[in-house]
């Protein structure tokens, strides 16, 4: 037992020493009272325009991420966290550095991604960052890591120059310091217990003094007939003892002899030999009870280790970050506050561009067919020497921002018009990439007499909506083009509610053909072809009605007859083709018609708005 106790003690001491060292190092060197594991300040730079972590680097959520960044060249720096699809779109095609591994507390592993030299949009101007810091000196963020693919981005604030920074990364794990202290304490307890087991020795029992001759214990004869107990007699003083050195006879000086109690043979074992001299007699086991065993130190050790592990698990489970389970992230295209800021910026730039008819300036806030329409309008106004447009603004905007997980992203708005209370402005805004500005790509004036559905909470239309609506959104767009091309007798006309603008357009087409027909031989043919784009943005509102934004292209062609020539005789076509220019092969023009369609679950398609803008005229 002594050897086993020593072995167990040494093992406990070694285990306790290791556990105590691990807990102490973790508590007082790696973590500290702020529960944060720090990487220490590390050099982090890029030959490109940014340093961005990969989603695998933040593959657990729960802890708080701390990032401190400062430039080694005294340049303003930026640090931010965003969803991976935003960061990927922002840096796509641009040279930058990937941060692929952090080995706490001292090592960062990076890889270079090839691409162009940029520049990138200044990161602080973008509205999709989850958290960010921007400016001179040390910039810091603290972000509770969320479930899903997120990236950390470090770059210079201008988005144009390569960053050279010193970065300190920290992970704040709740209760990590307390857990480390518990581990340290358990290690100390195990170490102390091991030392005690090694040093502890059971004190031996003191032997009975026997004098010079060994006292012989005699078993009495069977005296069952006598009621008086029989005591063994000491041997005579002159009786020689066992061979060996002679000891003083009799009890120790000053202590009387102690008589022994009655002795009997072990029950059930008659004739057993008496116990050896100098050894206590063996007591027989009580019938029906197992023989008693000496408690071993193993049970105590198991209890201590078990309690320590249980306490460590209870206190430390909250310190273990959960692995990420969300693989794909989405988000609203824009917040209401950011959308209002986008519209306000548009108001300012639009009025400035309109006042000077600056085609380049208007192209910074408008895109798609809309910017072609605005620039064409500037050309027509300049040719007509019209006064600049009066300044106006879009007010009290209602925002509909659907969820997106990729680019391009869109949101819709319904706003009042400061100088025209009879109409509401309905706009479609688009961002092509994460680094692109928001652009107005579709604009229409809807009469206030038309009841628009609530645009808040809209979502992009899907294939599943094709069966829920009276007409699939894309089919409605192509049906409108077919209807206008074929006129009022088109089989598609019955799917639409009558609209004043469409009725006027179709009447104009009929009148033009009638006039040319009066001049026999003057024309070989006239065509008005309307085409819908391959995709028309469509959104489904909370009421179930779909809102579809359709930009139709109208190509007008007149083929002159033999020995005939035609020219544009009036506005607005003269802005692109003066009356002095004659055409003998063909007379052409291109017009864009913007239509807002409302498709209910049942019933006809309503044309909420229909506006036209000539963008080109000429011929051959």
XYZ file of C-alpha atoms in Angstrom:
620
model
C 0.000 0.000 0.000
C 2.839 2.356 0.789
C 4.287 1.924 -2.722
C 0.883 2.369 -4.403
C 0.225 5.473 -2.339
C 3.531 6.922 -3.422
C 2.904 6.221 -7.103
C -0.564 7.782 -6.945
C 0.862 10.802 -5.134
C 3.572 11.347 -7.749
C 1.046 11.089 -10.580
C -1.352 13.507 -8.887
C 1.469 15.939 -8.227
C 2.601 15.861 -11.877
C -0.957 16.260 -13.180
C -1.632 19.062 -10.723
C 1.592 20.817 -11.715
C 0.693 20.687 -15.430
C -2.885 21.824 -14.806
C -1.758 24.643 -12.523
C 0.826 25.854 -15.050
C -1.721 25.770 -17.878
C -4.343 27.572 -15.822
C -1.864 30.121 -14.506
C -0.394 30.884 -17.916
C -3.882 31.200 -19.400
C -5.185 33.402 -16.592
C -2.230 35.709 -16.008
C -0.482 35.835 -19.384
C -2.867 34.920 -22.238
C -6.215 36.175 -20.959
C -6.156 38.567 -18.041
C -9.061 40.030 -16.044
C -10.673 41.487 -19.213
C -11.358 37.941 -20.566
C -9.492 38.868 -23.780
C -6.833 36.891 -25.622
C -4.570 39.365 -27.410
C -2.428 38.682 -30.460
C -0.044 41.452 -29.576
C 0.753 44.209 -32.069
C 1.588 42.691 -35.441
C 2.727 44.234 -38.722
C 0.035 43.888 -41.375
C 0.422 45.387 -44.842
C -0.615 44.758 -48.438
C 0.685 45.401 -51.912
C -2.933 45.946 -52.880
C -5.536 48.239 -51.361
C -6.800 46.213 -48.402
C -6.275 43.364 -45.971
C -9.379 41.214 -45.506
C -9.939 38.091 -43.433
C -11.617 35.016 -44.871
C -14.934 33.704 -43.467
C -13.176 30.606 -42.082
C -11.201 32.813 -39.730
C -14.341 33.832 -37.820
C -15.924 30.377 -37.805
C -17.288 30.600 -34.242
C -19.662 33.132 -32.787
C -20.284 34.545 -29.345
C -16.977 36.130 -28.278
C -16.288 39.817 -28.797
C -13.715 40.628 -31.472
C -11.396 43.557 -30.692
C -9.287 45.096 -33.475
C -6.894 48.018 -32.970
C -5.241 49.454 -36.091
C -2.741 52.250 -36.642
C -0.797 53.272 -39.721
C 2.986 53.073 -39.711
C 3.024 55.943 -42.246
C 0.778 58.301 -40.262
C -2.073 57.904 -42.751
C -5.771 57.779 -41.823
C -6.875 54.158 -41.593
C -10.144 52.258 -41.766
C -11.190 49.046 -40.025
C -14.607 47.439 -40.442
C -16.628 44.225 -40.317
C -19.142 43.250 -42.996
C -20.894 40.261 -44.492
C -18.679 38.244 -46.792
C -20.797 38.843 -49.923
C -20.493 42.615 -49.410
C -16.723 42.459 -48.942
C -16.272 40.051 -51.870
C -18.236 42.346 -54.183
C -16.362 45.411 -52.930
C -12.888 43.901 -53.490
C -13.718 41.887 -56.623
C -11.087 42.367 -59.300
C -8.879 44.455 -56.997
C -5.500 43.417 -55.635
C -5.607 42.867 -51.881
C -4.247 40.596 -49.134
C -6.194 37.783 -47.477
C -5.717 37.144 -43.769
C -6.176 33.374 -43.623
C -4.943 32.379 -40.155
C -4.302 33.877 -36.728
C -2.137 31.796 -34.387
C -2.512 33.362 -30.968
C -0.689 35.151 -29.640
C 2.026 35.974 -32.152
C 1.520 34.829 -35.772
C -0.591 36.052 -38.713
C -0.702 34.175 -42.033
C -1.630 36.042 -45.250
C -2.045 35.376 -48.977
C -2.022 37.874 -51.851
C -4.997 38.079 -54.227
C -4.171 39.429 -57.669
C -6.155 42.170 -59.349
C -6.119 45.753 -60.537
C -4.712 48.678 -58.617
C -8.129 50.235 -58.035
C -9.022 52.746 -56.765
C -11.891 51.722 -54.489
C -14.699 53.849 -53.147
C -13.736 55.334 -49.782
C -14.892 52.618 -47.352
C -16.380 55.007 -44.804
C -18.896 56.266 -47.409
C -20.488 52.812 -47.787
C -23.533 51.887 -45.727
C -23.248 48.101 -45.434
C -20.601 47.837 -42.702
C -21.781 46.060 -39.549
C -19.297 48.087 -37.521
C -16.466 50.388 -38.543
C -13.893 52.958 -37.412
C -12.182 55.531 -39.603
C -9.611 58.283 -39.109
C -6.106 59.191 -38.026
C -4.225 57.514 -35.188
C -5.303 54.227 -33.661
C -8.768 53.091 -34.750
C -10.570 50.434 -32.732
C -13.681 48.303 -33.049
C -15.336 45.850 -30.646
C -17.834 43.505 -32.304
C -19.711 40.536 -30.790
C -19.049 37.899 -33.450
C -22.299 36.871 -35.158
C -23.215 33.539 -36.711
C -22.434 33.483 -40.417
C -19.711 34.338 -42.938
C -18.268 37.732 -41.940
C -14.973 39.425 -42.839
C -12.722 41.988 -41.178
C -11.236 44.614 -43.508
C -8.254 46.874 -42.836
C -7.287 49.553 -45.369
C -6.349 53.166 -45.759
C -9.252 55.568 -45.397
C -8.902 56.948 -48.928
C -9.308 53.544 -50.641
C -6.546 54.494 -53.075
C -3.236 53.621 -51.397
C -1.725 50.422 -50.020
C -2.051 50.044 -46.238
C 0.926 49.539 -43.926
C -0.355 49.044 -40.405
C 0.217 47.644 -36.952
C -2.724 45.525 -35.829
C -3.653 44.052 -32.471
C -6.366 41.397 -32.545
C -8.213 40.307 -29.435
C -10.904 37.741 -28.675
C -12.962 38.458 -25.570
C -14.454 35.167 -24.339
C -17.057 35.474 -21.566
C -15.876 34.011 -18.227
C -12.554 32.889 -19.746
C -10.493 34.433 -16.916
C -12.707 32.836 -14.254
C -12.450 29.459 -15.970
C -8.658 29.754 -16.156
C -8.543 30.578 -12.439
C -10.671 27.523 -11.669
C -8.295 25.342 -13.679
C -5.352 26.906 -11.854
C -6.987 26.240 -8.466
C -7.796 22.631 -9.387
C -4.164 22.158 -10.387
C -2.940 23.531 -7.048
C -5.305 21.208 -5.155
C -4.139 18.174 -7.137
C -0.508 19.150 -6.632
C -0.988 19.547 -2.868
C -2.858 16.254 -2.590
C -0.135 14.460 -4.512
C 2.566 15.873 -2.253
C 0.635 14.823 0.851
C 0.255 11.283 -0.447
C 3.992 11.064 -1.155
C 5.068 12.435 2.245
C 2.424 10.752 4.401
C 3.476 7.576 6.213
C 1.180 5.508 8.492
C 2.567 5.565 12.053
C 3.308 1.917 13.231
C 1.614 0.607 16.401
C 3.744 0.378 19.534
C 4.640 -3.245 20.515
C 3.880 -4.606 24.042
C 7.027 -4.742 26.172
C 7.897 -8.363 27.077
C 10.782 -8.102 29.474
C 13.719 -10.510 29.379
C 11.655 -13.587 28.626
C 8.800 -13.590 26.170
C 5.481 -13.845 27.936
C 3.587 -16.885 26.888
C -0.183 -16.627 26.569
C -1.871 -19.798 27.655
C -5.301 -20.886 26.561
C -7.296 -22.182 29.569
C -8.722 -25.636 29.860
C -12.389 -26.223 29.269
C -13.954 -24.874 32.427
C -17.507 -24.590 31.290
C -18.605 -25.961 34.694
C -17.014 -23.068 36.465
C -18.623 -19.663 36.404
C -15.398 -17.917 37.352
C -13.241 -16.694 34.496
C -9.810 -18.209 34.300
C -6.818 -15.959 33.732
C -3.591 -17.142 32.263
C -0.680 -17.433 34.631
C 2.614 -15.815 34.011
C 5.382 -18.318 33.734
C 7.671 -18.695 36.749
C 10.512 -16.324 36.866
C 12.981 -19.166 36.655
C 11.391 -20.618 33.494
C 13.704 -20.015 30.593
C 12.348 -18.082 27.630
C 12.922 -18.626 24.001
C 16.443 -18.772 22.751
C 17.951 -15.406 22.159
C 19.366 -12.497 24.116
C 18.153 -12.298 27.643
C 15.762 -9.457 28.459
C 14.804 -8.209 31.895
C 12.007 -10.273 33.295
C 8.608 -9.061 34.369
C 6.748 -5.928 33.474
C 8.493 -2.621 32.917
C 9.577 -0.934 36.129
C 6.839 1.077 37.734
C 4.005 -0.515 35.672
C 1.978 -3.435 37.102
C 1.277 -6.396 34.884
C -1.912 -6.124 32.869
C -3.947 -9.317 33.019
C -5.289 -10.591 29.740
C -8.989 -11.174 29.146
C -10.492 -14.613 28.793
C -9.155 -16.452 25.765
C -10.871 -19.128 23.747
C -10.130 -21.121 20.715
C -11.527 -19.567 17.502
C -15.128 -20.677 17.210
C -15.579 -23.534 14.803
C -11.814 -24.143 14.659
C -10.941 -26.415 17.616
C -7.367 -27.254 17.954
C -6.168 -24.168 16.114
C -2.686 -23.123 16.824
C -2.268 -20.166 19.180
C -1.092 -16.944 17.658
C 2.609 -16.468 17.283
C 4.421 -14.653 20.013
C 4.442 -10.864 19.505
C 1.430 -10.830 17.086
C -2.147 -9.886 17.966
C -4.647 -12.680 17.610
C -6.710 -12.708 14.416
C -10.412 -12.087 14.936
C -12.706 -14.297 12.897
C -15.112 -12.587 10.468
C -18.683 -12.216 11.613
C -20.907 -14.651 9.773
C -22.947 -12.973 6.984
C -20.689 -9.898 6.624
C -17.902 -9.425 4.055
C -14.446 -9.041 5.435
C -13.471 -5.426 6.044
C -11.002 -3.773 3.635
C -8.784 -0.828 4.251
C -9.950 2.306 2.315
C -7.587 3.113 -0.543
C -6.604 6.592 -1.788
C -8.034 5.923 -5.311
C -11.619 6.816 -4.341
C -10.568 10.178 -2.917
C -8.562 10.962 -6.019
C -11.471 10.073 -8.277
C -13.820 12.266 -6.255
C -11.473 15.237 -6.367
C -10.808 14.895 -10.093
C -14.514 14.380 -10.802
C -15.554 17.441 -8.821
C -12.837 19.505 -10.470
C -13.850 18.451 -13.965
C -17.519 19.022 -13.253
C -16.834 22.477 -11.849
C -14.590 23.312 -14.787
C -17.242 22.228 -17.257
C -20.005 24.120 -15.481
C -17.994 27.303 -15.289
C -16.256 26.925 -18.613
C -18.990 25.804 -21.006
C -20.046 29.408 -21.591
C -16.457 30.192 -22.508
C -16.430 27.762 -25.438
C -17.625 29.635 -28.582
C -20.279 27.907 -30.648
C -19.319 26.907 -34.223
C -21.096 28.822 -36.973
C -24.172 27.188 -38.463
C -25.375 29.928 -40.854
C -23.813 29.462 -44.286
C -25.657 32.121 -46.324
C -26.443 35.648 -45.176
C -28.939 38.179 -46.473
C -29.829 41.680 -45.392
C -32.181 44.511 -46.349
C -30.776 46.331 -49.363
C -30.654 49.521 -47.305
C -31.892 50.965 -44.049
C -34.617 53.588 -44.083
C -32.232 56.205 -42.728
C -29.621 55.444 -45.386
C -32.296 55.477 -48.105
C -33.503 58.909 -47.013
C -29.885 60.095 -47.143
C -29.534 58.681 -50.673
C -32.674 60.515 -51.820
C -31.518 63.759 -50.196
C -28.177 63.463 -51.978
C -30.039 62.850 -55.226
C -32.152 65.979 -54.694
C -29.067 68.135 -54.258
C -27.127 66.763 -57.224
C -30.164 66.549 -59.509
C -31.079 70.199 -59.006
C -27.503 71.243 -59.630
C -27.296 69.133 -62.812
C -30.670 70.416 -64.041
C -29.701 74.038 -63.487
C -26.627 73.682 -65.683
C -27.820 70.756 -67.854
C -24.674 68.911 -66.903
C -24.833 65.478 -68.515
C -21.759 64.179 -66.668
C -23.041 65.242 -63.282
C -26.447 63.643 -63.749
C -24.676 60.390 -64.666
C -23.257 60.220 -61.127
C -26.721 59.716 -59.601
C -28.776 58.102 -62.387
C -28.301 54.876 -64.321
C -29.945 52.518 -66.773
C -32.353 54.023 -69.282
C -33.171 56.886 -66.934
C -29.842 58.638 -67.391
C -30.303 58.391 -71.187
C -33.708 60.024 -70.804
C -32.348 62.872 -68.643
C -29.437 63.554 -70.982
C -31.793 63.526 -73.969
C -34.024 65.991 -72.134
C -31.028 68.300 -71.629
C -30.274 68.129 -75.366
C -33.864 68.983 -76.273
C -34.065 71.876 -73.795
C -30.787 73.342 -74.974
C -31.901 73.160 -78.613
C -35.197 74.798 -77.703
C -33.390 77.381 -75.541
C -35.728 76.543 -72.695
C -35.214 77.945 -69.225
C -33.556 75.670 -66.687
C -35.914 73.485 -64.737
C -37.133 74.854 -61.422
C -35.566 73.182 -58.405
C -37.705 70.600 -56.654
C -37.262 67.816 -54.119
C -38.715 64.426 -53.289
C -40.263 64.550 -49.838
C -41.755 62.253 -47.185
C -40.391 59.136 -48.801
C -41.764 55.668 -48.057
C -39.045 53.036 -48.464
C -39.383 49.428 -49.568
C -36.080 47.584 -49.046
C -36.168 43.861 -49.924
C -33.708 41.279 -48.568
C -30.716 40.462 -50.770
C -27.718 38.171 -50.470
C -25.925 39.250 -53.651
C -25.572 42.127 -56.102
C -27.099 44.034 -57.796
C -29.355 45.275 -54.993
C -32.489 47.382 -55.344
C -34.947 49.317 -53.246
C -38.098 51.246 -54.156
C -39.459 54.563 -52.937
C -42.676 56.519 -53.082
C -42.234 60.236 -52.444
C -44.103 63.468 -52.630
C -43.001 66.050 -55.224
C -42.444 69.477 -53.758
C -43.713 71.413 -56.808
C -46.435 69.020 -57.993
C -48.862 67.731 -55.328
C -51.003 65.956 -57.920
C -48.364 63.272 -58.448
C -46.183 60.998 -56.375
C -42.707 60.052 -57.504
C -42.096 56.297 -57.659
C -38.428 55.417 -57.973
C -36.341 52.306 -58.380
C -32.830 52.567 -56.950
C -30.025 50.180 -57.754
C -26.496 49.433 -56.584
C -24.537 47.346 -59.073
C -21.706 46.332 -56.698
C -20.877 46.872 -53.053
C -18.537 49.694 -54.025
C -20.981 51.402 -56.394
C -23.115 54.381 -55.406
C -26.881 54.079 -55.279
C -28.332 55.165 -58.621
C -31.895 56.048 -59.577
C -32.621 53.771 -62.561
C -36.373 54.235 -62.960
C -38.592 57.242 -62.209
C -42.302 57.730 -62.785
C -44.957 60.169 -61.740
C -48.046 58.351 -60.476
C -51.237 60.427 -60.134
C -52.446 60.705 -56.572
C -55.774 59.377 -57.815
C -54.121 55.977 -58.323
C -54.019 53.941 -55.145
C -50.550 52.501 -54.707
C -50.052 49.446 -52.457
C -47.921 49.826 -49.335
C -44.307 49.490 -50.423
C -42.878 48.747 -46.973
C -41.953 45.109 -46.591
C -41.779 44.377 -50.326
C -39.797 41.401 -51.558
C -38.462 40.451 -54.994
C -40.926 38.425 -57.056
C -40.002 34.766 -57.536
C -41.057 31.993 -59.908
C -43.508 30.809 -57.280
C -45.349 34.134 -57.581
C -46.113 33.484 -61.248
C -48.934 31.157 -60.215
C -50.191 33.396 -57.404
C -50.689 36.479 -59.566
C -53.213 37.162 -62.314
C -50.298 37.384 -64.766
C -46.639 36.554 -64.283
C -44.618 39.826 -64.014
C -42.369 39.202 -67.002
C -45.292 38.017 -69.094
C -47.098 41.252 -68.213
C -44.141 43.273 -69.529
C -44.003 41.420 -72.851
C -47.805 41.510 -73.102
C -47.720 45.305 -72.803
C -45.191 45.501 -75.636
C -47.359 43.193 -77.750
C -50.442 45.234 -76.935
C -48.852 48.534 -77.982
C -47.340 47.059 -81.139
C -50.652 45.557 -82.240
C -52.825 48.476 -81.117
C -56.260 48.389 -79.596
C -57.156 45.300 -81.615
C -54.313 43.297 -80.077
C -55.496 40.154 -78.214
C -53.352 41.334 -75.283
C -55.331 44.555 -74.888
C -58.013 42.823 -72.822
C -55.509 42.031 -70.040
C -55.020 45.759 -69.253
C -57.203 48.461 -67.782
C -57.548 51.486 -70.131
C -54.949 54.199 -69.517
C -55.140 57.794 -70.788
C -51.471 57.969 -71.791
C -51.593 54.665 -73.649
C -54.861 55.608 -75.337
C -53.309 58.897 -76.529
C -50.168 57.114 -77.782
C -52.115 54.563 -79.795
C -54.346 57.278 -81.256
C -51.253 59.213 -82.387
C -49.884 56.142 -84.138
C -53.153 55.604 -86.008
C -53.355 59.283 -87.069
C -49.783 59.350 -88.365
C -50.353 56.342 -90.564
C -53.595 57.815 -91.889
C -51.895 61.055 -92.884
C -49.098 59.263 -94.707
C -51.620 57.076 -96.479
C -53.238 60.196 -97.944
C -50.002 60.867 -99.828
C -50.069 57.955 -102.195
C -46.707 56.508 -103.012
C -44.943 58.612 -100.425
C -44.205 55.690 -98.127
C -43.393 52.073 -98.614
C -44.213 51.265 -95.000
C -44.467 52.500 -91.435
C -43.751 50.448 -88.314
C -43.986 51.028 -84.588
C -42.240 48.222 -82.727
C -42.323 48.042 -78.914
C -39.925 45.716 -77.060
C -39.736 44.825 -73.386
C -36.373 44.084 -71.715
C -35.503 40.475 -70.934
C -35.971 41.199 -67.241
C -38.189 43.782 -65.587
C -37.708 44.368 -61.841
C -40.787 43.147 -59.973
C -41.666 43.192 -56.277
C -44.512 41.671 -54.312
C -46.138 43.796 -51.602
C -47.635 42.636 -48.312
C -51.102 42.791 -49.886
C -50.068 40.287 -52.576
C -50.076 42.824 -55.426
C -46.977 42.913 -57.593
C -45.328 46.173 -58.677
C -43.464 45.851 -61.986
C -41.134 48.473 -63.479
C -41.096 48.202 -67.275
C -39.018 50.297 -69.679
C -40.255 49.678 -73.219
C -38.188 50.632 -76.225
C -40.247 52.061 -79.129
C -38.589 51.974 -82.541
C -40.389 54.046 -85.194
C -39.434 53.535 -88.839
C -40.806 55.205 -92.020
C -39.656 53.917 -95.405
C -39.960 56.656 -98.112
C -41.427 55.780 -101.463
C -39.532 56.074 -104.730
C -38.258 59.604 -105.337
C -39.547 60.705 -101.941
C -37.561 62.099 -99.043
C -38.527 62.897 -95.477
C -37.155 64.991 -92.649
C -38.116 65.863 -89.098
C -40.076 69.058 -89.243
C -40.669 69.798 -85.549
C -39.711 69.346 -81.935
C -38.517 67.357 -80.125
C -37.013 65.330 -83.000
C -35.275 68.420 -84.424
C -32.976 68.491 -81.390
C -31.335 65.363 -82.845
C -32.066 65.838 -86.525
C -32.492 69.383 -87.924
C -35.071 70.034 -90.613
C -32.283 70.677 -93.103
C -31.271 67.005 -93.063
C -33.214 64.903 -95.611
C -33.568 61.108 -95.634
C -34.475 58.946 -98.636
C -33.936 55.455 -97.240
C -35.627 55.651 -93.839
C -36.760 57.997 -91.137
C -36.199 56.657 -87.602
C -36.662 57.573 -83.960
C -36.247 55.817 -80.577
C -38.450 56.508 -77.579
C -38.416 54.980 -74.105
C -41.759 54.463 -72.377
C -41.620 53.878 -68.604
C -44.598 52.008 -67.186
C -45.476 51.058 -63.624
C -47.711 47.983 -63.647
C -49.807 46.783 -60.716
C -50.674 43.075 -60.958
C -53.246 41.824 -58.443
C -53.741 38.155 -57.521
C -56.892 38.278 -59.641
C -58.159 40.720 -62.243
C -56.681 42.994 -64.905
C -53.282 44.621 -64.988
C -53.380 48.289 -63.991
C -51.028 50.739 -65.689
C -50.341 53.109 -62.795
C -47.999 55.331 -64.796
C -46.900 55.635 -68.411
C -44.334 58.288 -69.419
C -42.410 58.733 -72.663
C -39.082 60.298 -73.545
C -37.600 60.601 -77.040
C -33.895 59.799 -76.873
C -32.889 59.734 -80.548
C -34.114 60.768 -84.030
C -32.613 60.654 -87.519
C -32.651 58.414 -90.565
C -30.691 57.125 -93.538
